Coordinates of C-alpha atoms in Angstrom, one line a residue:
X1222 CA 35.0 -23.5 -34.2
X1223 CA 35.2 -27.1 -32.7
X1224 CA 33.4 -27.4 -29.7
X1225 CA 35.3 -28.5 -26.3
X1226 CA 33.8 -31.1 -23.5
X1227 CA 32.0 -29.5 -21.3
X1228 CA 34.6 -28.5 -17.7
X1229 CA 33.3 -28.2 -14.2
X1230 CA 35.5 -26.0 -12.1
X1231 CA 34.5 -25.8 -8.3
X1232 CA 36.7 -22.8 -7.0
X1233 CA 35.9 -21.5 -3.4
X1234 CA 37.4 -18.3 -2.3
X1235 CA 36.8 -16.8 1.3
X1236 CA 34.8 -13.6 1.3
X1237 CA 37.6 -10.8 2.4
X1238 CA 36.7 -8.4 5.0
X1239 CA 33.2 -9.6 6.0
X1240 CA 31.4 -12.0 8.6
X1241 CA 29.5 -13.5 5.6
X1242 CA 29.3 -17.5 5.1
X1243 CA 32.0 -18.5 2.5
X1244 CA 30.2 -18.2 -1.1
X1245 CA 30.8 -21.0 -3.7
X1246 CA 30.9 -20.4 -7.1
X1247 CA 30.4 -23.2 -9.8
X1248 CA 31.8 -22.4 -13.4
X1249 CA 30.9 -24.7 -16.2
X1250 CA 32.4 -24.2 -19.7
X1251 CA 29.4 -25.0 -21.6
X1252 CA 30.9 -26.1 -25.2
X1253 CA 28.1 -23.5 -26.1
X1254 CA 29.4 -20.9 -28.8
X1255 CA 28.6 -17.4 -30.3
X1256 CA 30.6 -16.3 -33.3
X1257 CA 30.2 -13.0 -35.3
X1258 CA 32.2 -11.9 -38.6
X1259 CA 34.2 -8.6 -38.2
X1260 CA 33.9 -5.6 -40.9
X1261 CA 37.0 -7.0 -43.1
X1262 CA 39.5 -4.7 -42.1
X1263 CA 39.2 -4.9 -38.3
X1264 CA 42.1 -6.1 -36.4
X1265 CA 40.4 -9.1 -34.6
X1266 CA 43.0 -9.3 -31.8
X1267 CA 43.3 -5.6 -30.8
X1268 CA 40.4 -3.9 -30.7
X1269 CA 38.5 -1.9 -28.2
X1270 CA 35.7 -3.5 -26.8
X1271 CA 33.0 -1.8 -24.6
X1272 CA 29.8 -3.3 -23.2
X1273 CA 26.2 -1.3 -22.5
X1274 CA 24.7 -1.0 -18.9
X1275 CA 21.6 -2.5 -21.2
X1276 CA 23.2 -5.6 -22.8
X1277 CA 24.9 -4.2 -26.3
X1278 CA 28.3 -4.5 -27.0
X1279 CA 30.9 -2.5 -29.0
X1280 CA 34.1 -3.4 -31.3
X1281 CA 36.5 -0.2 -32.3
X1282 CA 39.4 -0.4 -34.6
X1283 CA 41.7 2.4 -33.7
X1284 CA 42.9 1.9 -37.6
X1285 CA 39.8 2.5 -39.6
X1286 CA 38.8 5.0 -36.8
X1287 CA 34.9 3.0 -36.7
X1288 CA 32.9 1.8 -34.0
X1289 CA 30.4 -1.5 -34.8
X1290 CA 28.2 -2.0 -32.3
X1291 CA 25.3 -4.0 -31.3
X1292 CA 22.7 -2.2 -29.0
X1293 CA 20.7 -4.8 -27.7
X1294 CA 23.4 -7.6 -27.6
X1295 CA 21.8 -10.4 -29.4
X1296 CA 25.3 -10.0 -31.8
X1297 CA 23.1 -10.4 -34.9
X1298 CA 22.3 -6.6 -35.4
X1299 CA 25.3 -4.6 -35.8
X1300 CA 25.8 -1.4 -37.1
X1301 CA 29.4 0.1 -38.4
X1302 CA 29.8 4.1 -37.5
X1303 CA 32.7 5.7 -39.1
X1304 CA 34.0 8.3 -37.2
X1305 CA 35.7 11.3 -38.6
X1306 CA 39.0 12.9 -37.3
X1307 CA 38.8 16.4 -38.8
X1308 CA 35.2 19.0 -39.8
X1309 CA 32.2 19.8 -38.2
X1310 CA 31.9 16.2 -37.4
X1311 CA 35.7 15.6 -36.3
X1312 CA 36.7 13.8 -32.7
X1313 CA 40.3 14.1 -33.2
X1314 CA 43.1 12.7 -35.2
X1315 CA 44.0 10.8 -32.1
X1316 CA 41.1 8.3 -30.7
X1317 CA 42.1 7.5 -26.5
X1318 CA 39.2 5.9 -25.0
X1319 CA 35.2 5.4 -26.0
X1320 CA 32.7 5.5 -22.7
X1321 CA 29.1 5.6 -23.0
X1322 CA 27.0 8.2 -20.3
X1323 CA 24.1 7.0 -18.2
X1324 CA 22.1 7.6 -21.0
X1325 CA 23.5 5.7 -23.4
X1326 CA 25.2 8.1 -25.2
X1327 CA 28.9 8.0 -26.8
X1328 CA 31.8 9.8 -25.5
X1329 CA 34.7 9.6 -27.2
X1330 CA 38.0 11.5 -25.8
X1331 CA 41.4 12.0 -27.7
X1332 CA 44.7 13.8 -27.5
X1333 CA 43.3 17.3 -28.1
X1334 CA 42.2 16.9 -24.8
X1335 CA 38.5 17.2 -25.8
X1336 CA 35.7 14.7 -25.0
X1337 CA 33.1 14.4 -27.7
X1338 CA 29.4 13.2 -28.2
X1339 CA 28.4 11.6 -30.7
X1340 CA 25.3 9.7 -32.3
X1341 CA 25.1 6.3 -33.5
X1342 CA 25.1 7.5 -37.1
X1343 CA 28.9 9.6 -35.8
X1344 CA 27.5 13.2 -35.8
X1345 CA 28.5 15.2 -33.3
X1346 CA 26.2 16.1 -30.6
X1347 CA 28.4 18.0 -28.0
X1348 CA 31.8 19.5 -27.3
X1349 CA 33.2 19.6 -24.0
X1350 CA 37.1 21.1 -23.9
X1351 CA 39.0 20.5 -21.6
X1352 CA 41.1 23.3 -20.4
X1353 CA 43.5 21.5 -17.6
X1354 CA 45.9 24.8 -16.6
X1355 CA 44.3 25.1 -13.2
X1356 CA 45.3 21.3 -12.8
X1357 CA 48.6 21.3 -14.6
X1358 CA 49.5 23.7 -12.0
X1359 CA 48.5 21.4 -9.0
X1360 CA 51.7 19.0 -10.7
X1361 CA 49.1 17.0 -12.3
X1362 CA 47.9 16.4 -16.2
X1363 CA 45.1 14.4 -17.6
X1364 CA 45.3 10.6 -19.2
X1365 CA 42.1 11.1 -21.1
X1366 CA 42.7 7.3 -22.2
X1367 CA 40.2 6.4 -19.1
X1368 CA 37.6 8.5 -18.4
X1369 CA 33.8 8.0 -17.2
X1370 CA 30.9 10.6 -17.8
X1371 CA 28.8 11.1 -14.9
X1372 CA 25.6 12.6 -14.3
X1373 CA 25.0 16.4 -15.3
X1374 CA 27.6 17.4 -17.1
X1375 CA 30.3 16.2 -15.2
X1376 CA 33.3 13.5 -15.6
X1377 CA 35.7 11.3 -13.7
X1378 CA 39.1 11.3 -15.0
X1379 CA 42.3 9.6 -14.3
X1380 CA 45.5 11.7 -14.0
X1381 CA 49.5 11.3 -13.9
X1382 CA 52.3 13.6 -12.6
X1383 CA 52.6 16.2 -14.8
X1384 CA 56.5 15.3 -15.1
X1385 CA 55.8 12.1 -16.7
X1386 CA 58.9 10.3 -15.4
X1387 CA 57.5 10.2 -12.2
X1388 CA 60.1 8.2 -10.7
X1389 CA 61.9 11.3 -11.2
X1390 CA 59.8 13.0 -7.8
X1391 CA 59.9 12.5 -4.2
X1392 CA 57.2 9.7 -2.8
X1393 CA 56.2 12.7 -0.9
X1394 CA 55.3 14.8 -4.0
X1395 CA 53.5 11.8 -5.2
X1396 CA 51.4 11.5 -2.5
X1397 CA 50.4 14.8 -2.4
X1398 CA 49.0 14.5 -6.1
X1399 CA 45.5 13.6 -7.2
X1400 CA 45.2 10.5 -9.8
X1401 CA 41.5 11.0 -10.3
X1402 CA 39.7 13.9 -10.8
X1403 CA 36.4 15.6 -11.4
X1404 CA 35.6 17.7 -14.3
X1405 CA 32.4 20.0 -14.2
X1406 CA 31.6 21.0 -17.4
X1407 CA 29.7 23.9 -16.9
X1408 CA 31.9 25.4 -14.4
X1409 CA 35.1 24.4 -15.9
X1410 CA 36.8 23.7 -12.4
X1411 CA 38.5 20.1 -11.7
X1412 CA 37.8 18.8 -8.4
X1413 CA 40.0 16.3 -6.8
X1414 CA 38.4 13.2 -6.1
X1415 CA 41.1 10.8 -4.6
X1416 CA 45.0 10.9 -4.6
X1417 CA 48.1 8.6 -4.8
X1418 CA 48.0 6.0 -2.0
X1419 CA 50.9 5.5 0.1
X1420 CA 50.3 1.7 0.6
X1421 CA 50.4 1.1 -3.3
X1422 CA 52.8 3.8 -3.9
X1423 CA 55.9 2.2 -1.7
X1424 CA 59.4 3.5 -1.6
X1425 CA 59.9 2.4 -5.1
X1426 CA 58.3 4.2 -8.3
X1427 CA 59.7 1.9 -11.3
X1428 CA 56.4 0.9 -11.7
X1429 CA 53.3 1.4 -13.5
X1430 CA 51.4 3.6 -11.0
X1431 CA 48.0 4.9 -13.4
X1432 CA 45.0 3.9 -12.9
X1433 CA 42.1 2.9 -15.1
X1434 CA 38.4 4.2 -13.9
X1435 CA 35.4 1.9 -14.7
X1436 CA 31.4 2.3 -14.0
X1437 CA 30.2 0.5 -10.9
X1438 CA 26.6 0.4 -10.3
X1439 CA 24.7 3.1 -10.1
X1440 CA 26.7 6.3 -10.0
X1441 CA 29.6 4.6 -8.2
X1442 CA 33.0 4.6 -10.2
X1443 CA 35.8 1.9 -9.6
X1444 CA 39.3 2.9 -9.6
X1445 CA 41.3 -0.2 -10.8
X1446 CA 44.8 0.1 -9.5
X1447 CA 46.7 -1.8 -11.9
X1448 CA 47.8 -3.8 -9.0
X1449 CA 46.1 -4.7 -5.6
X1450 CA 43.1 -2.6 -4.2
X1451 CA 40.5 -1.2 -6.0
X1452 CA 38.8 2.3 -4.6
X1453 CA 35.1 2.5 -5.0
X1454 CA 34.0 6.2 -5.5
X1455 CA 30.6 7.6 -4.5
X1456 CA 30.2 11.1 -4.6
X1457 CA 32.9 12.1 -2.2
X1458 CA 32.8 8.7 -0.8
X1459 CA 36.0 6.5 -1.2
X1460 CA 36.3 3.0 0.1
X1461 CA 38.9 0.3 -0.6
X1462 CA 38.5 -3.3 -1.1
X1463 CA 41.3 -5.8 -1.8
X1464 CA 39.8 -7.6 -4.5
X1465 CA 42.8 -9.9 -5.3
X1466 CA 43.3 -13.0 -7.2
X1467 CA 44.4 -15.7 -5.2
X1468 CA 47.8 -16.0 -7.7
X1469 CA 48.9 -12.5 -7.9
X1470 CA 51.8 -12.1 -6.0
X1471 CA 51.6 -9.3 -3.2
X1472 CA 53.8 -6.8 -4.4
X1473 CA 53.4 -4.7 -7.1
X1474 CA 56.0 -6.0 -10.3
X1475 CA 58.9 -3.2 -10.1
X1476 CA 62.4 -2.5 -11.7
X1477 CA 65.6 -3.1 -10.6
X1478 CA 66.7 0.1 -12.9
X1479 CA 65.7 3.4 -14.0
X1480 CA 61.9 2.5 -16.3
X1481 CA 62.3 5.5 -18.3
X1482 CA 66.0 4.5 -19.0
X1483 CA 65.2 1.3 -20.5
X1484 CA 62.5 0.9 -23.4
X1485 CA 62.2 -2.9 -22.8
X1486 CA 62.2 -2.1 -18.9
X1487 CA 59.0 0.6 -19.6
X1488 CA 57.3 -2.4 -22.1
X1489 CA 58.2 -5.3 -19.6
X1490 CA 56.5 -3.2 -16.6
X1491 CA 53.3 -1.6 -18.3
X1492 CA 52.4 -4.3 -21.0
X1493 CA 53.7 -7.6 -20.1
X1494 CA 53.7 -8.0 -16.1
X1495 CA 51.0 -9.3 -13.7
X1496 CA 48.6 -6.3 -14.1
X1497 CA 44.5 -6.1 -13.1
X1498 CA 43.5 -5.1 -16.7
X1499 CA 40.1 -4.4 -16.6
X1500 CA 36.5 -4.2 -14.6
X1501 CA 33.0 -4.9 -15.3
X1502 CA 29.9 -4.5 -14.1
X1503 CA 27.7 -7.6 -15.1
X1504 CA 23.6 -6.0 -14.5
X1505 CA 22.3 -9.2 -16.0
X1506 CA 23.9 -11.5 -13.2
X1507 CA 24.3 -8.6 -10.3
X1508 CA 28.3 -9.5 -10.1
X1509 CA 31.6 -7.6 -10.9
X1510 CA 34.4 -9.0 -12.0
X1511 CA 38.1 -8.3 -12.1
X1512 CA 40.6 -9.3 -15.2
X1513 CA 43.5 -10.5 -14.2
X1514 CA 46.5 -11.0 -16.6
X1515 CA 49.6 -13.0 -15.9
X1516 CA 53.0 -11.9 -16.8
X1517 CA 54.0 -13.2 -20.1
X1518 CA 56.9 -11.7 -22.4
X1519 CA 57.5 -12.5 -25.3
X1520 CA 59.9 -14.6 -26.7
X1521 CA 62.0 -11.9 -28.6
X1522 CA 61.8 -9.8 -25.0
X1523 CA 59.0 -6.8 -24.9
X1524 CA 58.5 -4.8 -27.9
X1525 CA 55.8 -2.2 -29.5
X1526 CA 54.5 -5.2 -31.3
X1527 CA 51.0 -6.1 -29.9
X1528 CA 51.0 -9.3 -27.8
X1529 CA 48.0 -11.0 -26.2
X1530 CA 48.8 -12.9 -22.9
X1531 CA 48.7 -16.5 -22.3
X1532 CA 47.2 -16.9 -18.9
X1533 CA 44.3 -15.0 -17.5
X1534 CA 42.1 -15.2 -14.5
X1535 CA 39.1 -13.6 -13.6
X1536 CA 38.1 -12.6 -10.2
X1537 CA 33.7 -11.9 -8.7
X1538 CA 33.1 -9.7 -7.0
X1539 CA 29.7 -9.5 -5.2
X1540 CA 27.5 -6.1 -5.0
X1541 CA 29.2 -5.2 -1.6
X1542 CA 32.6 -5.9 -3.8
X1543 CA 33.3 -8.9 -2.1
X1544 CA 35.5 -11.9 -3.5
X1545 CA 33.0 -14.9 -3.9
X1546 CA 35.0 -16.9 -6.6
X1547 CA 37.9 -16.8 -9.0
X1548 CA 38.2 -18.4 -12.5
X1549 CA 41.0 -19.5 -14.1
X1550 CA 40.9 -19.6 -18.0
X1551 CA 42.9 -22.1 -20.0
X1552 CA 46.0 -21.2 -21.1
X1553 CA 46.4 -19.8 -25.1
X1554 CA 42.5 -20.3 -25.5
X1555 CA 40.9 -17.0 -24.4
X1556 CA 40.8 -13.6 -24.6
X1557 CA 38.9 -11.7 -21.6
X1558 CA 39.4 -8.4 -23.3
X1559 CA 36.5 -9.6 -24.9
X1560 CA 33.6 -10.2 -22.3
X1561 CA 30.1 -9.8 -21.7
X1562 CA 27.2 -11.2 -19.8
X1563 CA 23.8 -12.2 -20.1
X1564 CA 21.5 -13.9 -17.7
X1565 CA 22.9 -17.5 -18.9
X1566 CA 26.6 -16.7 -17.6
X1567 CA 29.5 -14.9 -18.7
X1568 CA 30.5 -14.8 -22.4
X1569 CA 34.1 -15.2 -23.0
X1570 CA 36.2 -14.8 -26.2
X1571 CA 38.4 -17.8 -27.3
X1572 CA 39.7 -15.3 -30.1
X1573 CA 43.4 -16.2 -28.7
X1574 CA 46.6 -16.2 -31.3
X1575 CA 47.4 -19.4 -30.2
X1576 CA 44.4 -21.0 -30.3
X1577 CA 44.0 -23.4 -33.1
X1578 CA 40.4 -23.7 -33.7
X1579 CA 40.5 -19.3 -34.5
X1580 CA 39.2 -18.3 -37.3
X1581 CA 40.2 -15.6 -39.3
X1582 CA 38.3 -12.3 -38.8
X1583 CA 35.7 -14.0 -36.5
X1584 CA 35.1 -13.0 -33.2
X1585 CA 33.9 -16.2 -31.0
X1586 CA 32.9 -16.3 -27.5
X1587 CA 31.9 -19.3 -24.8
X1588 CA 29.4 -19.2 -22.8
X1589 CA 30.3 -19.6 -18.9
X1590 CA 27.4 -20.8 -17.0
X1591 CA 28.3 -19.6 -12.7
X1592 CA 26.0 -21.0 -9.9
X1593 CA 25.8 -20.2 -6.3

């Protein structure tokens, strides 16, 4: 990987919703690089990646069904865990989402609505089943594809109208439907934790309208609306902060026509438009921050085929989830999917498609030094 001249980008944002003094963040593309060599058969462009509340970071290939993951984030000690689908050991022919507990531990969820445990050699340590008939009743059904495990037993979940094609319901109905819940496993009983927001729900519904959950500090949980506000849960507390990047338009991307009429209309809307993608919590440098990717179809018009955006920016967020800066990364060299932190700055991958310095099955990120 070549290395780049070092770039200085001075980007001042106003704080939003606060009396504080304007904060200035200073981002400096170092030229400084960490690479690491994939397990041959990983898919270097699509893979899940998941970063510790202690440093370590986590590859999985949906494919080979395996986690490799380094605990303690130096990305020289990784270890490959093959998870099995079926047995005693099995978490499910259908891999959703991997979350790790306050603890450390690994959760896995899949489509057999069932959230598993399991060690770092891939034995199972715990079941927990799911049994959603109380809440499918309530016109509401799980999206165990973001989840969070909480303290004692319990987990936040995100949820969808039952009738998937929820442009199909009345705003009204939609509003009165929770899309996160709690899940108690040693009661079994779902609690409703926050529903559908009238402000971000509109008058129209041909658009995506899930949301993604994410740990904040703490025992908080951020709900990442994959447009405009995020909602910060704390035990029953809910608060909402804008959290925008300065580029996002204001209004949510929508459809013209029916969504679930039109495949490429359902691709264009959920995989392709302006959408908030993802949420961090960075402990090392006691930030948040926001990924934000631009629309970009591609040139054959949306498809199942995967596709890595162009253009991404990435919004901070301070510990009272104020915006203090925005970033925005160079277009066709980076991929933010992949991003973690250590006391030296951000860490961000330039494993892009288009980026010609990639190298084949290597995993490469830059270190991004931000000052106050």
């Amino acid at each position: 990987m070549k290395a780049v001249l070092p770039l200085i980008l001075l980007l001042v944002l106003a704080c939003r919703g606060t009396d504080k003094d304007t904060a200035d963040l200073k981002f400096e593309f170092t030229g400084q690089f960490k690479s690491v060599t994939l397990p041959d058969h990983f898919d270097q462009f699509n893979l899940a990646f998941r970063t510790f509340s202690h440093g370590g970071i986590a590859f999985y290939d949906n494919k080979a069904n395996e986690l490799w993951a380094d605990s303690g984030g130096s990305l020289n000690s990784f270890k490959l865990t093959a998870l099995e689908k079926e047995g005693p050991n099995g978490v499910g022919q259908h891999v959703e989402d991997i979350q790790l507990d306050l603890n450390g531990n690994i959760w896995i969820s899949s489509m057999s609505s069932r959230l598993t445990k399991v060690n770092a050699d891939g034995q199972v340590v715990e079941r927990v089943e799911l049994n959603s008939d109380t809440l499918n009743r309530d016109g509401a059904g799980l999206m165990t594809f973001s989840f969070v495990p909480e303290a004692e037993g319990s987990f936040a979940i995100a949820t969808v109208p039952l009738l998937f094609q929820w442009n199909k319901l009345a705003i009204d109905q939609i509003l009165q439907l929770p899309n996160v819940v709690r899940y108690d496993s040693k009661s079994g009983a779902f609690e409703h934790l926050s529903k559908y927001d009238a402000g971000f729900i509109g008058s129209n519904l041909n658009k995506h309208i899930i949301p993604t959950l994410h740990r904040a500090k703490g025992e908080a949980i951020v709900v990442n609306h994959n447009f405009r506000d995020i909602w910060v849960i704390e035990g029953k507390d809910i608060r909402q902060y804008p959290a925008a990047h300065s580029k996002f338009p204001k209004d949510p991307p929508i459809s013209e026509s029916d969504i679930f009429e039109d495949m490429e209309e359902v691709m264009r809307i959920m995989n392709f438009a302006d959408i908030y993608i993802d949420f961090h919590y960075l402990p090392s440098l006691n930030l948040y921050v926001r990924v934000a990717k631009f629309e970009d179809i591609p040139t054959n018009g949306p498809s199942l085929e995967p596709h890595l955006a162009a253009t991404w920016g990435l919004v901070f967020l301070d510990n009272d989830f104020n915006v203090i800066g925005e970033l925005d990364l160079p277009a066709k060299k980076y991929n933010p999917t992949y991003l973690f932190a250590t006391e030296a700055g951000i860490w961000v991958s330039t494993t892009h498609p288009d980026n010609p310095d990639v190298e084949e099955g290597v995993i490469t990120f830059e270190l991004i030094q931000i000052n106050l």
